[in-house]
XYZ file of C-alpha atoms in Angstrom:
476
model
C -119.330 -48.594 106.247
C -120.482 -48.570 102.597
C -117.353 -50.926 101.560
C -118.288 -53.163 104.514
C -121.867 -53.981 102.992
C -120.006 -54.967 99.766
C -116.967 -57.068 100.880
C -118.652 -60.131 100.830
C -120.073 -59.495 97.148
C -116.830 -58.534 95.703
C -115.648 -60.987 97.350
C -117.781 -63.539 95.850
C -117.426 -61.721 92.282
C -113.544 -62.083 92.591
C -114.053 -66.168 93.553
C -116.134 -66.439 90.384
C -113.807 -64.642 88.501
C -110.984 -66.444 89.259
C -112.335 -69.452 89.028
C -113.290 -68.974 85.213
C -109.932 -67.662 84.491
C -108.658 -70.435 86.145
C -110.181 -73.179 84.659
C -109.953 -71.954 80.753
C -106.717 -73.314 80.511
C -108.303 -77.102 81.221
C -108.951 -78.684 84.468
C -106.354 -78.157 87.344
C -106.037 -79.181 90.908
C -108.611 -77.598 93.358
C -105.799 -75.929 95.322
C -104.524 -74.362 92.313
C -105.892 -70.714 92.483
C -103.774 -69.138 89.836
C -105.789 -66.372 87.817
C -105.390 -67.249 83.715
C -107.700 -66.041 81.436
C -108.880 -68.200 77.969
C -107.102 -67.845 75.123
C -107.779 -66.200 71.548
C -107.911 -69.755 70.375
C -110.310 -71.396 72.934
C -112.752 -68.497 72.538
C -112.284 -68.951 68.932
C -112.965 -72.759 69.321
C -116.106 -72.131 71.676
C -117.631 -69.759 69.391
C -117.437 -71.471 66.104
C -118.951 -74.685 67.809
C -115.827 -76.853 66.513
C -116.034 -79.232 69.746
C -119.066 -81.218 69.172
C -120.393 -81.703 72.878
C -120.070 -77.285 73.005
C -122.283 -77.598 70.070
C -124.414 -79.955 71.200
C -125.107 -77.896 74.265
C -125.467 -74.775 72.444
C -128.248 -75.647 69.956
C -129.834 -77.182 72.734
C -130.297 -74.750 75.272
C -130.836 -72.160 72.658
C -134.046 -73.914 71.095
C -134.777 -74.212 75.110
C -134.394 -70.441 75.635
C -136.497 -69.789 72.443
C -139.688 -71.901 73.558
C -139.420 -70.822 77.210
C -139.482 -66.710 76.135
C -142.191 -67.161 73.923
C -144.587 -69.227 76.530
C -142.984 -66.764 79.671
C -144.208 -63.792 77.689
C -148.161 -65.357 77.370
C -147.434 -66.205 81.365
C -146.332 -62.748 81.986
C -149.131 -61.413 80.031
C -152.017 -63.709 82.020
C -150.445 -63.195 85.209
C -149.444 -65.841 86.173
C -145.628 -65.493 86.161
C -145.002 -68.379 89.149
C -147.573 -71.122 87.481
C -143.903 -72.360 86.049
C -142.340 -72.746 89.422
C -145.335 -74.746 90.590
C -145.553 -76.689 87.534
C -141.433 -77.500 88.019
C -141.730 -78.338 91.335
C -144.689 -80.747 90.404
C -142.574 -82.651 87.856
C -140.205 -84.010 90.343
C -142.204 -86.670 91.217
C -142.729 -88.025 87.817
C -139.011 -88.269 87.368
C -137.971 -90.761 89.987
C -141.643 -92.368 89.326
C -140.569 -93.186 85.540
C -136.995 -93.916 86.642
C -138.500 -96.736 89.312
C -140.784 -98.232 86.363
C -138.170 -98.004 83.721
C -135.513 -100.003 86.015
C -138.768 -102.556 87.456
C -138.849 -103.204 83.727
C -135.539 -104.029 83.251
C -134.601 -100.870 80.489
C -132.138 -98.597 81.310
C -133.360 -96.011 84.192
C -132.012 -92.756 83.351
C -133.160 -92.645 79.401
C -134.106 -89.112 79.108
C -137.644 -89.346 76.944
C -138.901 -92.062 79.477
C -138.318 -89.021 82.047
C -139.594 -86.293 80.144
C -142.725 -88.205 80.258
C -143.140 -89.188 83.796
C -142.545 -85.400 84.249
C -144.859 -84.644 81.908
C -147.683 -86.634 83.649
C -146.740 -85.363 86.983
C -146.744 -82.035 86.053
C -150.015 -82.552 84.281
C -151.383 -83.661 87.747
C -150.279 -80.907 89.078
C -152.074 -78.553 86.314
C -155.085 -80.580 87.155
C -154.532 -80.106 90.914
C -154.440 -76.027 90.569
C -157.296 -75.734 88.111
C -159.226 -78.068 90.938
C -158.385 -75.957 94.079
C -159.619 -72.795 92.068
C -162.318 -73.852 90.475
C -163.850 -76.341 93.619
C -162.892 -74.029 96.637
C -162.776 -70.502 97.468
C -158.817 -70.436 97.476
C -157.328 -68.047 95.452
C -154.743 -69.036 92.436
C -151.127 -68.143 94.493
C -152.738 -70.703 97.249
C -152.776 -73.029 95.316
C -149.700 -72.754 93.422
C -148.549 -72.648 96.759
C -150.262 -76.229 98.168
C -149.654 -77.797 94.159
C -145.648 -76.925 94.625
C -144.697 -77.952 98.346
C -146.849 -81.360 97.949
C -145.616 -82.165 95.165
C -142.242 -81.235 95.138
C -142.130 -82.907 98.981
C -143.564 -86.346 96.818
C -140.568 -86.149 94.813
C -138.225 -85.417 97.184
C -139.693 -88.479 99.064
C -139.609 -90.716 95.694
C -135.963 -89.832 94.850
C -134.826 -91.354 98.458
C -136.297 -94.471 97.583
C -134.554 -94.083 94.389
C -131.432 -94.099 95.812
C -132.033 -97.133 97.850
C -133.360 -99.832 95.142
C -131.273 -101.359 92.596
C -130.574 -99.294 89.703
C -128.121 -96.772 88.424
C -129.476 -93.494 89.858
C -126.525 -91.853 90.346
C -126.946 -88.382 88.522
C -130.969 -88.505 88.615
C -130.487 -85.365 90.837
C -129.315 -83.184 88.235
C -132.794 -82.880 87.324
C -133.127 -80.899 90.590
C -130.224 -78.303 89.883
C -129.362 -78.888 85.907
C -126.367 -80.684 84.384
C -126.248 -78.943 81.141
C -122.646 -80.383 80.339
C -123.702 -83.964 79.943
C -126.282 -83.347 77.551
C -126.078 -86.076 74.567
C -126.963 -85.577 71.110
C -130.476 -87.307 71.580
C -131.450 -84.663 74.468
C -130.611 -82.059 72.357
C -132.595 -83.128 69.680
C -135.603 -84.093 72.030
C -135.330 -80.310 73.102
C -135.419 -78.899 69.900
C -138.611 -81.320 68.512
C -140.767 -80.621 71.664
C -139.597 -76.837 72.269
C -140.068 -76.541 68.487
C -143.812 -78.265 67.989
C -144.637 -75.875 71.422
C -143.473 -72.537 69.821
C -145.235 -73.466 66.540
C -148.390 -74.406 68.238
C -148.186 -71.041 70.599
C -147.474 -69.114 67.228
C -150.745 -70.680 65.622
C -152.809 -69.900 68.418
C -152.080 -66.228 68.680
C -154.695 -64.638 68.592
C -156.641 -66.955 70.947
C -153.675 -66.891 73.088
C -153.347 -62.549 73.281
C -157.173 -62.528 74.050
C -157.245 -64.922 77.333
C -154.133 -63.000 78.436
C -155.792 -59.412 77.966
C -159.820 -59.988 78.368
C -160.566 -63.243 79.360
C -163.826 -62.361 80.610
C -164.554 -60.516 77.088
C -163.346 -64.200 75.421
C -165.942 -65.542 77.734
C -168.830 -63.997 76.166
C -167.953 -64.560 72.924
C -167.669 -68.225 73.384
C -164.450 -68.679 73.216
C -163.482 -72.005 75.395
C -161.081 -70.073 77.949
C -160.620 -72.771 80.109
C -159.624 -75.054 77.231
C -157.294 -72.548 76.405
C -156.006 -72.080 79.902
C -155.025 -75.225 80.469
C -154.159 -75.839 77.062
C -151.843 -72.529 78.213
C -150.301 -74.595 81.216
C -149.918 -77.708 79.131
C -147.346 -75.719 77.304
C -145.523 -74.766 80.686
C -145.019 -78.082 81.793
C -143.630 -79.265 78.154
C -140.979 -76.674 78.464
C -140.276 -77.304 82.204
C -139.817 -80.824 81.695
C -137.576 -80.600 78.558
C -135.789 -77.867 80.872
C -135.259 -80.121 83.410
C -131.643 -81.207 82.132
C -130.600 -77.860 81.297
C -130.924 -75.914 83.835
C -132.978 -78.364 86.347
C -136.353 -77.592 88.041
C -135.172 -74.595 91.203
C -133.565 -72.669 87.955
C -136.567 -73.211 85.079
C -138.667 -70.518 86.482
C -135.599 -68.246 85.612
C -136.094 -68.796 81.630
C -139.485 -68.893 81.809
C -139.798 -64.953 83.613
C -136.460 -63.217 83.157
C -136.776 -63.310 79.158
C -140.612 -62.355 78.826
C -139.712 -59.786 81.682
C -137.052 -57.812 79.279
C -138.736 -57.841 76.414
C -141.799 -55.937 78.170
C -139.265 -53.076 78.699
C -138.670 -52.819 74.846
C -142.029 -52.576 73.371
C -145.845 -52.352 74.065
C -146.353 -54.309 70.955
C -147.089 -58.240 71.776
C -145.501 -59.777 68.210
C -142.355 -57.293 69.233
C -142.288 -58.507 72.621
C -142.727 -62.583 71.559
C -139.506 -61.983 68.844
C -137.935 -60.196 71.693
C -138.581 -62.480 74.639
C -137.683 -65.421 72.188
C -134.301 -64.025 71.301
C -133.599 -62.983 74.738
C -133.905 -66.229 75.475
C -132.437 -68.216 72.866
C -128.874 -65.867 73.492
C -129.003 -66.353 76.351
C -129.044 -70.076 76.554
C -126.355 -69.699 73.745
C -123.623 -67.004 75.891
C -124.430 -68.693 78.936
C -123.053 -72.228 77.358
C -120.272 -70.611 75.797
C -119.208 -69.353 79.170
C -119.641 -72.647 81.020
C -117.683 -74.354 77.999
C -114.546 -71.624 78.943
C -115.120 -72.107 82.577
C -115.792 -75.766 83.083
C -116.248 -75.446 87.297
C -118.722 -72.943 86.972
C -122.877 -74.649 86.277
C -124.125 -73.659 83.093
C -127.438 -74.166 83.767
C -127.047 -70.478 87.061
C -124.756 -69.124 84.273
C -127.500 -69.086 82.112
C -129.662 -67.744 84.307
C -127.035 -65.324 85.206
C -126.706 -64.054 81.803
C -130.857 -63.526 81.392
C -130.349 -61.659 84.576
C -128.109 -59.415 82.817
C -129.911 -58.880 80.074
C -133.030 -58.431 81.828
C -131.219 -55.320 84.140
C -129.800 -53.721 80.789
C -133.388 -54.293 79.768
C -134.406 -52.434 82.242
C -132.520 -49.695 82.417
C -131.929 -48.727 78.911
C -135.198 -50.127 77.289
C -136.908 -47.497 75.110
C -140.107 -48.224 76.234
C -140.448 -48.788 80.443
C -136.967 -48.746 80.857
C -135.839 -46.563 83.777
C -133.914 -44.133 81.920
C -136.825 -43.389 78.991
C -139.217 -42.808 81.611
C -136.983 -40.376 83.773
C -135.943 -38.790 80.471
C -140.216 -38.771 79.667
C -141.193 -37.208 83.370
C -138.367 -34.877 82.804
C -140.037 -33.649 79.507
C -143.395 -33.952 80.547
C -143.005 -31.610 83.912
C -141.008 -29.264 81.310
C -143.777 -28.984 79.229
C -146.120 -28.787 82.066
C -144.385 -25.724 83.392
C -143.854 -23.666 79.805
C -147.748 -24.602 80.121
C -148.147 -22.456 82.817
C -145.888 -19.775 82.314
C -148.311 -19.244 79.017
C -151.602 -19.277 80.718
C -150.628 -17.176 83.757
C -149.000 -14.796 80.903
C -152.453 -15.182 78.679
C -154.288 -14.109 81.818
C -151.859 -11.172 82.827
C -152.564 -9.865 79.332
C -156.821 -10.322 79.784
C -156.470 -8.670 82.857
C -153.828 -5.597 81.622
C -155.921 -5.185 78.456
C -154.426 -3.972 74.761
C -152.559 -1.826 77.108
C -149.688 -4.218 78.457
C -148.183 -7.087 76.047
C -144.926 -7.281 78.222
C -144.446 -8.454 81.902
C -142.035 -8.691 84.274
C -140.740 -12.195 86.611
C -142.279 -10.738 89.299
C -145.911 -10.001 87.518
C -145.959 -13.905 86.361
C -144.995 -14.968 89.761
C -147.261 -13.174 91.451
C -149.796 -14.712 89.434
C -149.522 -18.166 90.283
C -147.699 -20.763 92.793
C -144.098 -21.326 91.564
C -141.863 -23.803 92.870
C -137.759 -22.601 93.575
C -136.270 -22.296 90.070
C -139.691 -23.914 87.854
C -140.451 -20.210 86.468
C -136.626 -19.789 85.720
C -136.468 -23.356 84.137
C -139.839 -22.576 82.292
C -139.100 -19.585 80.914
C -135.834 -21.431 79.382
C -137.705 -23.792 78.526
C -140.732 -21.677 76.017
C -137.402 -19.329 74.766
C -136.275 -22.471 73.341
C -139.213 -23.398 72.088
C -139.860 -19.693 70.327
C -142.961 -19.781 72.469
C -142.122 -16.103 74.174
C -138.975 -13.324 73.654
C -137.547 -10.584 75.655
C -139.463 -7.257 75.525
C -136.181 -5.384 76.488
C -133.588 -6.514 79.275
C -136.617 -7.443 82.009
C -139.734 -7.759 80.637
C -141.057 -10.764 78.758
C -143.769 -10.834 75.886
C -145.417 -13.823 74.459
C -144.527 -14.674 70.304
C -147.515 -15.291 67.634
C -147.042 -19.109 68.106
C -146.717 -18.445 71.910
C -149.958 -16.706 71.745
C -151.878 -19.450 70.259
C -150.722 -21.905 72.713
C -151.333 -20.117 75.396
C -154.688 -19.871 74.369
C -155.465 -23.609 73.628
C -153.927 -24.379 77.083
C -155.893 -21.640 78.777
C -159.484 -22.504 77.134
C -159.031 -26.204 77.793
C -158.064 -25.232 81.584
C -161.426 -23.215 81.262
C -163.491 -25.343 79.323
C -162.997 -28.088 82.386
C -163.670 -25.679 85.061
C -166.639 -25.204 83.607
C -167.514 -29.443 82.924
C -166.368 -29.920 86.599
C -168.996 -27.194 87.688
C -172.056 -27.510 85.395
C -172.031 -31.744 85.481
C -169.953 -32.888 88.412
C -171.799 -30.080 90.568
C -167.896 -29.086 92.508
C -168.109 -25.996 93.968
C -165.697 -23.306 91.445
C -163.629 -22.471 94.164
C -162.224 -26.387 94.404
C -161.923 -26.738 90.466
C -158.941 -24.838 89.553
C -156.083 -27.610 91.252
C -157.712 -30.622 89.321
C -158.117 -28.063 86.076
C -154.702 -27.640 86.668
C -153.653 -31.108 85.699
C -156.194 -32.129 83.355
C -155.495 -29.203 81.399
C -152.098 -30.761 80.068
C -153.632 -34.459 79.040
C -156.831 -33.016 76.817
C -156.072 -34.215 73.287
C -158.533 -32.814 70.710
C -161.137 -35.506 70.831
C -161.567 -34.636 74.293
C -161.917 -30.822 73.878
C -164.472 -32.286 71.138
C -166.464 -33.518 73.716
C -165.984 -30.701 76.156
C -167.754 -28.353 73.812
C -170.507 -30.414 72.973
C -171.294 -31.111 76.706
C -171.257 -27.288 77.078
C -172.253 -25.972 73.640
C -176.031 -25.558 75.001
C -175.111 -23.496 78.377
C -172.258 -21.772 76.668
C -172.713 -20.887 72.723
C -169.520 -18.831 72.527
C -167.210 -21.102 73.617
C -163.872 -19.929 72.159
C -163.485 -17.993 74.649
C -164.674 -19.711 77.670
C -165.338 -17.261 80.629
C -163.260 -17.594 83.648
C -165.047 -18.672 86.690
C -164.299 -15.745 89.122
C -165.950 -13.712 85.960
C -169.427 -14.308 87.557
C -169.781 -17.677 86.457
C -171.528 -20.147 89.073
C-alpha cells in the first residue's frame, strides 16, 4: 500500500531523471529515451562558464537570487511573505501594456527594459491598490493581496489575448508568465545585475530603518519614524525584483526566490546580518546550480529547476540547521527533559534527606520513587543521567547518595522550586495545595536575575530566605 502512494512520484523522479541524462549529450529526438549521463568534459565546460550564453545566464540569475534573499528575508521578517506573489501577479498587466505601446510606436515590442518598466508601473499600482484597501476599508492585508492579485493578474491575462491578436511580434511574451531563463541576452543580464544591485545596496543602507518596521513598527511609530514611507518604500523593492525576475524564472515561480531563500536562512541563525548574508547566498547559489543544471539538461526549465534547487536547500535547511532546524531542536528537547529529570531526582533526594535528618544520606529506587510521580524508565534514565554528570554515586550496590556538587544543586533547584511556591501564594493569592505542578516547571527556567527578584519580593515576609520553608511546613 505504502509503494502504491509513491509510484507515481518515483515515477515522475525517474522521467526527470532520464530526461537530464538524456539530453546532456545534446538535443535528440523526443522518442529517443535512452538514459546517458553528461560527461567529465561538459560538466567541466558548464562550471568554468566557457560557453558564453551559460555564463550569461549564470551571473544573471545569481545577482537575481542575491537581491531577491536579501528583500525575502525583510518580507519574511514583516510578515508579509505573499506581498511578492501579489505584487507578480500585478505586473502582468504592465507587460503586454508596454509591449502594445512599444509596437503602436513603431520600436521593437519585446525590448526587455521597455517591459521591466510597464511592470514596474503596474506593479506599483498594485502596491498602491493594497496600501488603499487597508488603509480605506476594514479589510484585512491577505484580502487584499487576495483582490490586488486575481484583478490584476485577470487584466493581464485579458491584455496578453489582445496581444496576440494585433500586429506585432509577440510570440514569446508569455515567458514572462512561466520564465525562459535560456534566452536571456547579455543586456538582460546586465539590466539584472544594475537594478538587483542598486536594490540590495539601497536595502543594505537602510538597515536599521528596515529591521525596526519589521520587528516594532508600532515602537517606530512613536518615535517618528515615517513607517509608511518605509513600507511602501519596502514593497517598491518587491516589485523591482519581481519585475527583473520576470525573465528568469517568470511571475507563478518569483514568489519561490523571494520566500524559499529568506525561509532557510531563518533556520541557521537568530541573528538578522547572519540571516541577510545567508538568505543572499542561498539565493545567489541557487540561481547559479540551478543554471548549471538546466545548461546539462537543456529540456528541463531552468527557471522550476531553480526553484527546485532553493527547495532543496531550504529542506536541508531545515533539517540540519543549527538553530530551528528539526534535528537541533529534537537534540535540545532531548537535553532539556534530561536535565529536567536529573532536576528532580535531586530535589526529591534533597527532600528525602530533610525529612530522614543527619541520620540517612543514602536512599534506595524505591524511597525516591515513592517520593514523587515518575514516568516508566525517567528515574532510571535520570539517575544515568546525574552519574554522568558526578551529580550523585552509589552508596553500596542499592542505595544512592548525593556528591558535594550534587548537593549544591539540589539545593538551588529545590529553593527556587520553594521560593515560587511561596511568590505564587503570598502575590498571586493560589491556594498552596495548586502551586506545586506550576512550581514544578518554573523551577527549571529561573536564571539568577529572576531568583534576584524572587527574594526581594519576599525578603520582607521571609528574612531567612536560604532556606525557604516548604509549604506543607505550616506555611499559608
Amino acid at each position: 500500500m505504502r509503494f502504491a502512494r509513491l509510484a507515481p512520484a518515483l515515477i515522475a523522479i525517474g522521467c526527470v531523471v532520464a530526461t537530464a541524462a538524456a539530453d546532456a549529450t545534446g538535443p535528440r529526438s523526443i522518442t529517443d529515451v535512452r538514459v546517458q549521463l553528461p560527461s567529465l568534459d561538459q560538466v567541466i565546460r558548464v562550471l568554468s562558464l566557457r560557453d558564453y550564453n551559460t555564463a550569461v545566464v549564470v551571473i544573471g540569475v545569481t545577482c537575481l537570487g542575491i537581491a531577491s534573499g536579501l528583500i525575502g528575508s525583510f518580507m519574511l521578517l514583516r510578515k508579509r511573505a505573499l506581498l511578492g506573489d501579489a505584487l507578480s501577479h500585478a505586473t502582468l498587466p504592465g507587460v503586454g501594456i508596454a509591449f502594445l505601446v512599444m509596437t503602436a510606436f513603431g520600436a521593437e515590442g519585446k525590448w526587455l527594459p521597455g517591459l521591466l518598466i510597464g511592470g514596474a508601473i503596474s506593479g506599483g499600482l498594485g502596491v498602491l491598490g493594497i496600501l488603499a484597501i487597508t488603509k480605506l476599508t476594514r479589510l484585512t492585508e491577505d484580502a487584499a493581496l487576495g483582490i490586488v492579485l486575481s484583478v490584476f493578474f485577470g487584466i493581464g491575462v485579458a491584455v496578453l489575448g489582445v496581444v496576440q491578436k494585433v500586429g506585432g511580434n509577440a510570440a514569446g511574451l508569455e515567458s514572462f508568465i512561466y520564465g525562459k531563463t535560456a534566452s536571456m541576452l547579455f543586456s538582460d543580464a546586465a539590466t539584472i545585475a544594475i537594478a538587483g544591485g542598486a536594490i540590495a545596496m539601497i536595502c543594505i543602507a537602510l538597515i536599521k530603518e528596515l529591521t525596526l518596521l519589521c520587528f516594532d513598527s508600532a515602537f517606530a511609530a512613536s518615535q517618528g519614524w515615517p513607517t509608511l514611507l518605509l513600507d511602501t518604500l519596502l514593497m517598491v523593492f518587491v516589485v523591482g525584483v519581481t519585475i527583473i525576475g520576470l525573465q528568469a524564472v517568470g511571475l507563478i515561480l518569483m514568489i519561490a526566490l523571494l520566500i524559499i531563500p529568506a525561509a532557510a536562512a531563518r533556520f541557521w541563525t537568530e541573528r538578522l546580518t547572519v540571516m541577510l548574508i545567508g538568505a543572499a547566498v542561498i539565493g545567489g547559489v541557487s540561481g547559479a546550480i540551478g543554471a548549471a543544471i538546466s545548461a546539462l539538461a537543456p529540456r528541463l526549465p531552468a527557471g522550476a529547476i531553480i526553484v527546485l534547487v532553493a527547495g532543496a536547500a531550504f529542506l536541508f535547511s531545515m533539517i540540519c540547521g543549527p538553530t530551528r532546524g528539526v534535528i537541533a531542536r529534537a537534540w535540545r528537547l532531548i537535553r532539556l527533559q534530561r536535565r529536567i529529570g536529573r532536576q528532580h531526582l535531586l530535589r526529591a533526594m534533597y527532600e528525602l534527606s530533610e525529612e530522614a535528618g543527619a541520620n540517612a544520606a543514602s536512599f534506595t529506587t524505591e524511597q525516591i520513587h515513592g517520593q514523587r510521580y515518575w514516568a516508566h524508565g525517567e528515574l532510571r534514565a535520570a539517575i544515568r543521567a546525574a552519574r554522568r554528570a558526578g551529580e550523585i554515586d552509589m552508596a553500596d550496590d542499592s542505595r544512592l547518595r548525593l556528591s558535594p556538587r550534587g548537593r549544591e544543586a539540589a539545593w538551588r533547584v529545590t529553593r527556587n522550586h520553594r521560593l515560587w511556591e511561596l511568590f505564587m501564594v503570598t502575590h498571586a493569592d493560589i491556594a498552596p495545595s495548586h502551586v506545586d505542578r506550576d512550581a514544578d516547571a518554573v523551577e527549571h527556567v529561573l536564571d539568577p536575575a529572576m531568583v534576584r527578584e524572587l527574594e526581594a519580593a519576599l525578603s520582607e515576609q521571609y528574612p531567612d530566605l536560604r532556606f525557604p520553608p516548604k509549604l506543607d511546613a505550616g506555611i499559608a
